[in-house]
């Protein structure tokens, strides 16, 4: 079971780009990296997933270096509504049975 | 991805009583996972529920305290037994379907008084 390490918290201002880095030194060859967002009183929800290099969707970008021992979630031009906890998880894709272990997550606070 | 209906959404319970949380998925899934999230903390896996067999519990969680049922491929329940204030948490069920890792229910916020 891969273990991840993230900063506990970050503050940013509206309109800025936010980069949250996750360390996963023992990632396995068949593991993917998935980021989740959790608002208070809600379950985590999927943001983005990748295996290597760069992935971009309408919400965020995910940068993964060649050694895959870390990844960076990039949120462009954050707004107050992006205030949430962000979790990085690693595990095999579409297994249906894999037990993800959550790390501490990063509590992002966006300020006006 | 799957849609999960979890209920109740919240409850306030007396110590010593039990609460059963239900989780209904709109598609058949192999595994269902139950997590606990204590106030201000990350998610901790309680157990994994496979249809037709006993649930597998993580270290620190036991069947007598958190009995789980999995009668079919779309439904599971978690019971929090003999509750104490330390059981006050959010309880979440989740499944993996398709390529996007977990889908979570909206959670059950339990307060034990």
PDB file of C-alpha atoms in Angstrom:
ATOM      1  CA  UNK A   1       0.000   0.000   0.000  1.00  0.00           C
ATOM      2  CA  UNK A   2       1.622   3.221  -1.167  1.00  0.00           C
ATOM      3  CA  UNK A   3       1.966   5.970   1.377  1.00  0.00           C
ATOM      4  CA  UNK A   4       1.627   9.595   0.458  1.00  0.00           C
ATOM      5  CA  UNK A   5       2.895  12.759   2.089  1.00  0.00           C
ATOM      6  CA  UNK A   6       1.412  16.194   1.529  1.00  0.00           C
ATOM      7  CA  UNK A   7       1.640  19.584   3.213  1.00  0.00           C
ATOM      8  CA  UNK A   8      -0.946  19.827   5.964  1.00  0.00           C
ATOM      9  CA  UNK A   9      -2.271  23.197   4.907  1.00  0.00           C
ATOM     10  CA  UNK A  10      -1.882  26.024   2.394  1.00  0.00           C
ATOM     11  CA  UNK A  11      -3.321  29.491   2.048  1.00  0.00           C
ATOM     12  CA  UNK A  12      -3.836  31.325  -1.210  1.00  0.00           C
ATOM     13  CA  UNK A  13      -5.651  34.347  -2.563  1.00  0.00           C
ATOM     14  CA  UNK A  14      -8.370  34.392  -5.128  1.00  0.00           C
ATOM     15  CA  UNK A  15      -7.103  34.403  -8.700  1.00  0.00           C
ATOM     16  CA  UNK A  16      -3.771  32.808  -7.879  1.00  0.00           C
ATOM     17  CA  UNK A  17      -2.499  29.486  -9.140  1.00  0.00           C
ATOM     18  CA  UNK A  18      -2.114  26.892  -6.403  1.00  0.00           C
ATOM     19  CA  UNK A  19       0.285  23.964  -6.604  1.00  0.00           C
ATOM     20  CA  UNK A  20       0.010  21.118  -4.102  1.00  0.00           C
ATOM     21  CA  UNK A  21       2.777  18.532  -4.163  1.00  0.00           C
ATOM     22  CA  UNK A  22       2.421  14.954  -3.016  1.00  0.00           C
ATOM     23  CA  UNK A  23       5.291  12.596  -2.289  1.00  0.00           C
ATOM     24  CA  UNK A  24       4.821   8.878  -3.004  1.00  0.00           C
ATOM     25  CA  UNK A  25       8.298   7.378  -2.953  1.00  0.00           C
ATOM     26  CA  UNK A  26       7.206   3.733  -3.007  1.00  0.00           C
ATOM     27  CA  UNK A  27       4.736   3.972  -5.875  1.00  0.00           C
ATOM     28  CA  UNK A  28       4.405   0.696  -7.766  1.00  0.00           C
ATOM     29  CA  UNK A  29       4.751   0.265 -11.510  1.00  0.00           C
ATOM     30  CA  UNK A  30       1.028  -0.293 -12.004  1.00  0.00           C
ATOM     31  CA  UNK A  31      -0.098   2.467  -9.647  1.00  0.00           C
ATOM     32  CA  UNK A  32      -1.920   5.553 -10.832  1.00  0.00           C
ATOM     33  CA  UNK A  33      -2.077   8.846  -8.990  1.00  0.00           C
ATOM     34  CA  UNK A  34      -5.512  10.206  -8.182  1.00  0.00           C
ATOM     35  CA  UNK A  35      -6.463  13.445  -6.486  1.00  0.00           C
ATOM     36  CA  UNK A  36      -9.669  14.028  -4.582  1.00  0.00           C
ATOM     37  CA  UNK A  37     -11.339  17.134  -3.222  1.00  0.00           C
ATOM     38  CA  UNK A  38     -13.439  17.163  -0.076  1.00  0.00           C
ATOM     39  CA  UNK A  39     -15.730  19.938   1.070  1.00  0.00           C
ATOM     40  CA  UNK A  40     -17.069  20.007   4.638  1.00  0.00           C
ATOM     41  CA  UNK A  41     -19.940  17.584   5.212  1.00  0.00           C
ATOM     42  CA  UNK A  42     -19.371  15.832   1.896  1.00  0.00           C
ATOM     43  CA  UNK A  43     -17.519  12.751   0.747  1.00  0.00           C
ATOM     44  CA  UNK A  44     -14.348  13.196  -1.301  1.00  0.00           C
ATOM     45  CA  UNK A  45     -14.857  13.589  -5.027  1.00  0.00           C
ATOM     46  CA  UNK A  46     -12.570  12.787  -7.930  1.00  0.00           C
ATOM     47  CA  UNK A  47     -10.604  15.670  -9.468  1.00  0.00           C
ATOM     48  CA  UNK A  48      -7.936  14.229 -11.734  1.00  0.00           C
ATOM     49  CA  UNK A  49      -5.913  11.118 -12.346  1.00  0.00           C
ATOM     50  CA  UNK A  50      -2.654  10.367 -14.136  1.00  0.00           C
ATOM     51  CA  UNK A  51       0.159   7.904 -14.634  1.00  0.00           C
ATOM     52  CA  UNK A  52       3.021  10.010 -15.955  1.00  0.00           C
ATOM     53  CA  UNK A  53       3.900  13.386 -17.489  1.00  0.00           C
ATOM     54  CA  UNK A  54       1.015  15.834 -17.539  1.00  0.00           C
ATOM     55  CA  UNK A  55      -2.739  15.500 -17.446  1.00  0.00           C
ATOM     56  CA  UNK A  56      -5.162  18.399 -17.753  1.00  0.00           C
ATOM     57  CA  UNK A  57      -8.923  18.616 -17.433  1.00  0.00           C
ATOM     58  CA  UNK A  58     -11.386  21.438 -16.991  1.00  0.00           C
ATOM     59  CA  UNK A  59     -10.671  21.656 -13.279  1.00  0.00           C
ATOM     60  CA  UNK A  60      -6.952  21.082 -12.760  1.00  0.00           C
ATOM     61  CA  UNK A  61      -3.633  19.897 -14.106  1.00  0.00           C
ATOM     62  CA  UNK A  62      -1.521  17.085 -12.747  1.00  0.00           C
ATOM     63  CA  UNK A  63       2.232  17.040 -13.235  1.00  0.00           C
ATOM     64  CA  UNK A  64       4.140  13.797 -12.719  1.00  0.00           C
ATOM     65  CA  UNK A  65       7.932  13.637 -13.143  1.00  0.00           C
ATOM     66  CA  UNK A  66       9.651  10.747 -14.867  1.00  0.00           C
ATOM     67  CA  UNK A  67      10.509   8.929 -11.633  1.00  0.00           C
ATOM     68  CA  UNK A  68       6.845   9.207 -10.489  1.00  0.00           C
ATOM     69  CA  UNK A  69       7.906   9.580  -6.870  1.00  0.00           C
ATOM     70  CA  UNK A  70       5.926  12.765  -6.557  1.00  0.00           C
ATOM     71  CA  UNK A  71       3.108  14.608  -8.254  1.00  0.00           C
ATOM     72  CA  UNK A  72       1.805  18.165  -8.265  1.00  0.00           C
ATOM     73  CA  UNK A  73      -1.813  19.179  -8.470  1.00  0.00           C
ATOM     74  CA  UNK A  74      -2.186  22.590 -10.060  1.00  0.00           C
ATOM     75  CA  UNK A  75      -5.370  24.621  -9.607  1.00  0.00           C
ATOM     76  CA  UNK A  76      -5.447  27.639 -11.924  1.00  0.00           C
ATOM     77  CA  UNK A  77      -6.904  30.893 -10.669  1.00  0.00           C
ATOM     78  CA  UNK A  78      -8.519  29.609  -7.480  1.00  0.00           C
ATOM     79  CA  UNK A  79     -11.710  31.053  -6.086  1.00  0.00           C
ATOM     80  CA  UNK A  80     -13.212  31.003  -2.602  1.00  0.00           C
ATOM     81  CA  UNK A  81     -15.178  27.895  -3.575  1.00  0.00           C
ATOM     82  CA  UNK A  82     -11.929  25.958  -3.988  1.00  0.00           C
ATOM     83  CA  UNK A  83     -11.430  26.041  -0.217  1.00  0.00           C
ATOM     84  CA  UNK A  84     -11.380  22.343   0.618  1.00  0.00           C
ATOM     85  CA  UNK A  85      -9.156  19.450   1.613  1.00  0.00           C
ATOM     86  CA  UNK A  86      -7.223  17.837  -1.230  1.00  0.00           C
ATOM     87  CA  UNK A  87      -6.073  14.227  -1.025  1.00  0.00           C
ATOM     88  CA  UNK A  88      -3.509  12.451  -3.146  1.00  0.00           C
ATOM     89  CA  UNK A  89      -3.862   8.677  -3.440  1.00  0.00           C
ATOM     90  CA  UNK A  90      -1.962   6.056  -5.374  1.00  0.00           C
ATOM     91  CA  UNK A  91      -3.133   2.635  -6.435  1.00  0.00           C
ATOM     92  CA  UNK A  92      -3.839   0.381  -9.408  1.00  0.00           C
ATOM     93  CA  UNK A  93      -6.413   1.450 -11.932  1.00  0.00           C
ATOM     94  CA  UNK A  94      -9.891  -0.002 -12.078  1.00  0.00           C
ATOM     95  CA  UNK A  95      -9.190  -2.882  -9.749  1.00  0.00           C
ATOM     96  CA  UNK A  96     -12.495  -2.672  -7.927  1.00  0.00           C
ATOM     97  CA  UNK A  97     -10.862  -4.222  -4.913  1.00  0.00           C
ATOM     98  CA  UNK A  98      -7.932  -2.018  -4.060  1.00  0.00           C
ATOM     99  CA  UNK A  99      -7.945  -0.502  -0.566  1.00  0.00           C
ATOM    100  CA  UNK A 100      -6.881   3.104  -0.774  1.00  0.00           C
ATOM    101  CA  UNK A 101      -5.222   4.502   2.314  1.00  0.00           C
ATOM    102  CA  UNK A 102      -5.763   8.200   2.829  1.00  0.00           C
ATOM    103  CA  UNK A 103      -2.950  10.427   4.001  1.00  0.00           C
ATOM    104  CA  UNK A 104      -3.422  13.670   5.876  1.00  0.00           C
ATOM    105  CA  UNK A 105      -4.557  15.631   2.864  1.00  0.00           C
ATOM    106  CA  UNK A 106      -3.851  19.322   2.279  1.00  0.00           C
ATOM    107  CA  UNK A 107      -6.279  21.838   3.703  1.00  0.00           C
ATOM    108  CA  UNK A 108      -6.418  24.692   1.183  1.00  0.00           C
ATOM    109  CA  UNK A 109      -7.872  27.983   2.293  1.00  0.00           C
ATOM    110  CA  UNK A 110      -8.542  30.573  -0.375  1.00  0.00           C
ATOM    111  CA  UNK A 111      -8.704  34.123   0.890  1.00  0.00           C
ATOM    112  CA  UNK A 112     -10.479  37.062  -0.682  1.00  0.00           C
TER     113      UNK A 112
ATOM    114  CA  UNK B   1     -19.124   6.489 -12.121  1.00  0.00           C
ATOM    115  CA  UNK B   2     -21.483   4.953  -9.586  1.00  0.00           C
ATOM    116  CA  UNK B   3     -24.067   6.891  -7.610  1.00  0.00           C
ATOM    117  CA  UNK B   4     -24.251   6.092  -3.910  1.00  0.00           C
ATOM    118  CA  UNK B   5     -27.154   6.810  -1.614  1.00  0.00           C
ATOM    119  CA  UNK B   6     -26.185   6.784   2.039  1.00  0.00           C
ATOM    120  CA  UNK B   7     -28.519   7.243   4.965  1.00  0.00           C
ATOM    121  CA  UNK B   8     -29.127   8.589   7.448  1.00  0.00           C
ATOM    122  CA  UNK B   9     -27.254  11.765   6.623  1.00  0.00           C
ATOM    123  CA  UNK B  10     -26.925  12.578  10.302  1.00  0.00           C
ATOM    124  CA  UNK B  11     -28.080  11.363  13.664  1.00  0.00           C
ATOM    125  CA  UNK B  12     -27.702  12.137  17.322  1.00  0.00           C
ATOM    126  CA  UNK B  13     -27.643   9.022  19.461  1.00  0.00           C
ATOM    127  CA  UNK B  14     -27.508   8.172  23.122  1.00  0.00           C
ATOM    128  CA  UNK B  15     -24.445   6.381  24.418  1.00  0.00           C
ATOM    129  CA  UNK B  16     -24.854   2.650  24.676  1.00  0.00           C
ATOM    130  CA  UNK B  17     -27.191   2.426  21.710  1.00  0.00           C
ATOM    131  CA  UNK B  18     -26.486   1.278  18.143  1.00  0.00           C
ATOM    132  CA  UNK B  19     -26.948   2.912  14.765  1.00  0.00           C
ATOM    133  CA  UNK B  20     -27.135   1.190  11.397  1.00  0.00           C
ATOM    134  CA  UNK B  21     -25.980   3.104   8.347  1.00  0.00           C
ATOM    135  CA  UNK B  22     -27.181   2.047   4.922  1.00  0.00           C
ATOM    136  CA  UNK B  23     -25.369   2.374   1.623  1.00  0.00           C
ATOM    137  CA  UNK B  24     -27.107   1.734  -1.714  1.00  0.00           C
ATOM    138  CA  UNK B  25     -25.235   1.761  -5.024  1.00  0.00           C
ATOM    139  CA  UNK B  26     -26.893   2.152  -8.411  1.00  0.00           C
ATOM    140  CA  UNK B  27     -24.746  -0.569  -9.990  1.00  0.00           C
ATOM    141  CA  UNK B  28     -23.283  -3.890  -8.963  1.00  0.00           C
ATOM    142  CA  UNK B  29     -19.861  -3.640  -7.362  1.00  0.00           C
ATOM    143  CA  UNK B  30     -17.446  -6.218  -6.063  1.00  0.00           C
ATOM    144  CA  UNK B  31     -16.232  -4.405  -3.005  1.00  0.00           C
ATOM    145  CA  UNK B  32     -17.713  -1.777  -0.754  1.00  0.00           C
ATOM    146  CA  UNK B  33     -15.523   0.131   1.647  1.00  0.00           C
ATOM    147  CA  UNK B  34     -16.443   1.785   4.919  1.00  0.00           C
ATOM    148  CA  UNK B  35     -14.449   4.732   6.229  1.00  0.00           C
ATOM    149  CA  UNK B  36     -14.550   6.827   9.366  1.00  0.00           C
ATOM    150  CA  UNK B  37     -13.570  10.469   9.444  1.00  0.00           C
ATOM    151  CA  UNK B  38     -13.145  11.962  12.877  1.00  0.00           C
ATOM    152  CA  UNK B  39     -13.535  15.724  13.246  1.00  0.00           C
ATOM    153  CA  UNK B  40     -10.787  17.577  11.394  1.00  0.00           C
ATOM    154  CA  UNK B  41      -9.041  14.351  10.447  1.00  0.00           C
ATOM    155  CA  UNK B  42      -8.425  12.311   7.330  1.00  0.00           C
ATOM    156  CA  UNK B  43     -10.352   9.215   6.360  1.00  0.00           C
ATOM    157  CA  UNK B  44      -9.569   5.920   8.069  1.00  0.00           C
ATOM    158  CA  UNK B  45     -10.594   2.634   6.482  1.00  0.00           C
ATOM    159  CA  UNK B  46     -12.758   0.556   8.800  1.00  0.00           C
ATOM    160  CA  UNK B  47     -13.424  -2.502   6.681  1.00  0.00           C
ATOM    161  CA  UNK B  48     -13.932  -3.916   3.234  1.00  0.00           C
ATOM    162  CA  UNK B  49     -17.219  -5.675   2.477  1.00  0.00           C
ATOM    163  CA  UNK B  50     -17.399  -8.371  -0.169  1.00  0.00           C
ATOM    164  CA  UNK B  51     -20.735  -9.893  -1.087  1.00  0.00           C
ATOM    165  CA  UNK B  52     -21.216 -13.371   0.308  1.00  0.00           C
ATOM    166  CA  UNK B  53     -18.349 -13.344   2.757  1.00  0.00           C
ATOM    167  CA  UNK B  54     -17.331 -11.816   6.055  1.00  0.00           C
ATOM    168  CA  UNK B  55     -16.057  -8.287   5.967  1.00  0.00           C
ATOM    169  CA  UNK B  56     -12.333  -7.728   6.354  1.00  0.00           C
ATOM    170  CA  UNK B  57     -11.501  -5.314   9.162  1.00  0.00           C
ATOM    171  CA  UNK B  58      -8.505  -3.028   9.447  1.00  0.00           C
ATOM    172  CA  UNK B  59      -6.319  -2.891  12.488  1.00  0.00           C
ATOM    173  CA  UNK B  60      -8.114  -1.236  15.370  1.00  0.00           C
ATOM    174  CA  UNK B  61     -11.608  -2.127  14.174  1.00  0.00           C
ATOM    175  CA  UNK B  62     -13.509  -5.251  15.218  1.00  0.00           C
ATOM    176  CA  UNK B  63     -16.647  -6.952  14.031  1.00  0.00           C
ATOM    177  CA  UNK B  64     -18.375  -6.771  17.405  1.00  0.00           C
ATOM    178  CA  UNK B  65     -18.154  -2.998  17.378  1.00  0.00           C
ATOM    179  CA  UNK B  66     -18.733  -2.428  13.657  1.00  0.00           C
ATOM    180  CA  UNK B  67     -20.747  -5.332  12.229  1.00  0.00           C
ATOM    181  CA  UNK B  68     -21.190  -5.100   8.476  1.00  0.00           C
ATOM    182  CA  UNK B  69     -23.694  -6.776   6.202  1.00  0.00           C
ATOM    183  CA  UNK B  70     -23.385  -7.182   2.444  1.00  0.00           C
ATOM    184  CA  UNK B  71     -26.491  -9.064   1.294  1.00  0.00           C
ATOM    185  CA  UNK B  72     -26.073  -8.311  -2.415  1.00  0.00           C
ATOM    186  CA  UNK B  73     -23.878  -6.525  -4.915  1.00  0.00           C
ATOM    187  CA  UNK B  74     -25.566  -3.122  -4.520  1.00  0.00           C
ATOM    188  CA  UNK B  75     -26.140  -2.760  -0.789  1.00  0.00           C
ATOM    189  CA  UNK B  76     -24.287  -2.755   2.504  1.00  0.00           C
ATOM    190  CA  UNK B  77     -24.856  -1.684   6.076  1.00  0.00           C
ATOM    191  CA  UNK B  78     -22.490  -0.666   8.828  1.00  0.00           C
ATOM    192  CA  UNK B  79     -23.654  -0.768  12.433  1.00  0.00           C
ATOM    193  CA  UNK B  80     -21.913   1.237  15.114  1.00  0.00           C
ATOM    194  CA  UNK B  81     -22.621  -0.705  18.299  1.00  0.00           C
ATOM    195  CA  UNK B  82     -22.676   0.263  21.953  1.00  0.00           C
ATOM    196  CA  UNK B  83     -21.792   3.813  21.060  1.00  0.00           C
ATOM    197  CA  UNK B  84     -19.710   6.181  23.116  1.00  0.00           C
ATOM    198  CA  UNK B  85     -18.889   9.855  22.472  1.00  0.00           C
ATOM    199  CA  UNK B  86     -15.595   8.710  20.904  1.00  0.00           C
ATOM    200  CA  UNK B  87     -17.620   7.217  18.051  1.00  0.00           C
ATOM    201  CA  UNK B  88     -18.798  10.662  17.006  1.00  0.00           C
ATOM    202  CA  UNK B  89     -17.531  10.915  13.449  1.00  0.00           C
ATOM    203  CA  UNK B  90     -18.557  10.980   9.840  1.00  0.00           C
ATOM    204  CA  UNK B  91     -18.968   7.507   8.385  1.00  0.00           C
ATOM    205  CA  UNK B  92     -18.624   7.098   4.630  1.00  0.00           C
ATOM    206  CA  UNK B  93     -19.162   4.229   2.274  1.00  0.00           C
ATOM    207  CA  UNK B  94     -17.405   4.023  -1.048  1.00  0.00           C
ATOM    208  CA  UNK B  95     -16.982   1.848  -4.087  1.00  0.00           C
ATOM    209  CA  UNK B  96     -14.633   1.627  -7.021  1.00  0.00           C
ATOM    210  CA  UNK B  97     -16.262   1.467 -10.420  1.00  0.00           C
ATOM    211  CA  UNK B  98     -14.651   2.339 -13.685  1.00  0.00           C
ATOM    212  CA  UNK B  99     -11.271   4.035 -13.984  1.00  0.00           C
ATOM    213  CA  UNK B 100     -11.683   6.856 -11.526  1.00  0.00           C
ATOM    214  CA  UNK B 101     -10.879   5.266  -8.214  1.00  0.00           C
ATOM    215  CA  UNK B 102     -13.384   5.784  -5.479  1.00  0.00           C
ATOM    216  CA  UNK B 103     -16.889   7.165  -5.481  1.00  0.00           C
ATOM    217  CA  UNK B 104     -18.093   8.157  -2.042  1.00  0.00           C
ATOM    218  CA  UNK B 105     -21.437   8.472  -0.419  1.00  0.00           C
ATOM    219  CA  UNK B 106     -22.325  11.791   1.149  1.00  0.00           C
ATOM    220  CA  UNK B 107     -21.553  10.454   4.606  1.00  0.00           C
ATOM    221  CA  UNK B 108     -23.386   9.996   7.882  1.00  0.00           C
ATOM    222  CA  UNK B 109     -22.565  12.511  10.586  1.00  0.00           C
ATOM    223  CA  UNK B 110     -22.943  10.747  13.912  1.00  0.00           C
ATOM    224  CA  UNK B 111     -23.004  12.541  17.237  1.00  0.00           C
ATOM    225  CA  UNK B 112     -23.096  10.450  20.397  1.00  0.00           C
ATOM    226  CA  UNK B 113     -24.262  12.170  23.558  1.00  0.00           C
TER     227      UNK B 113
END
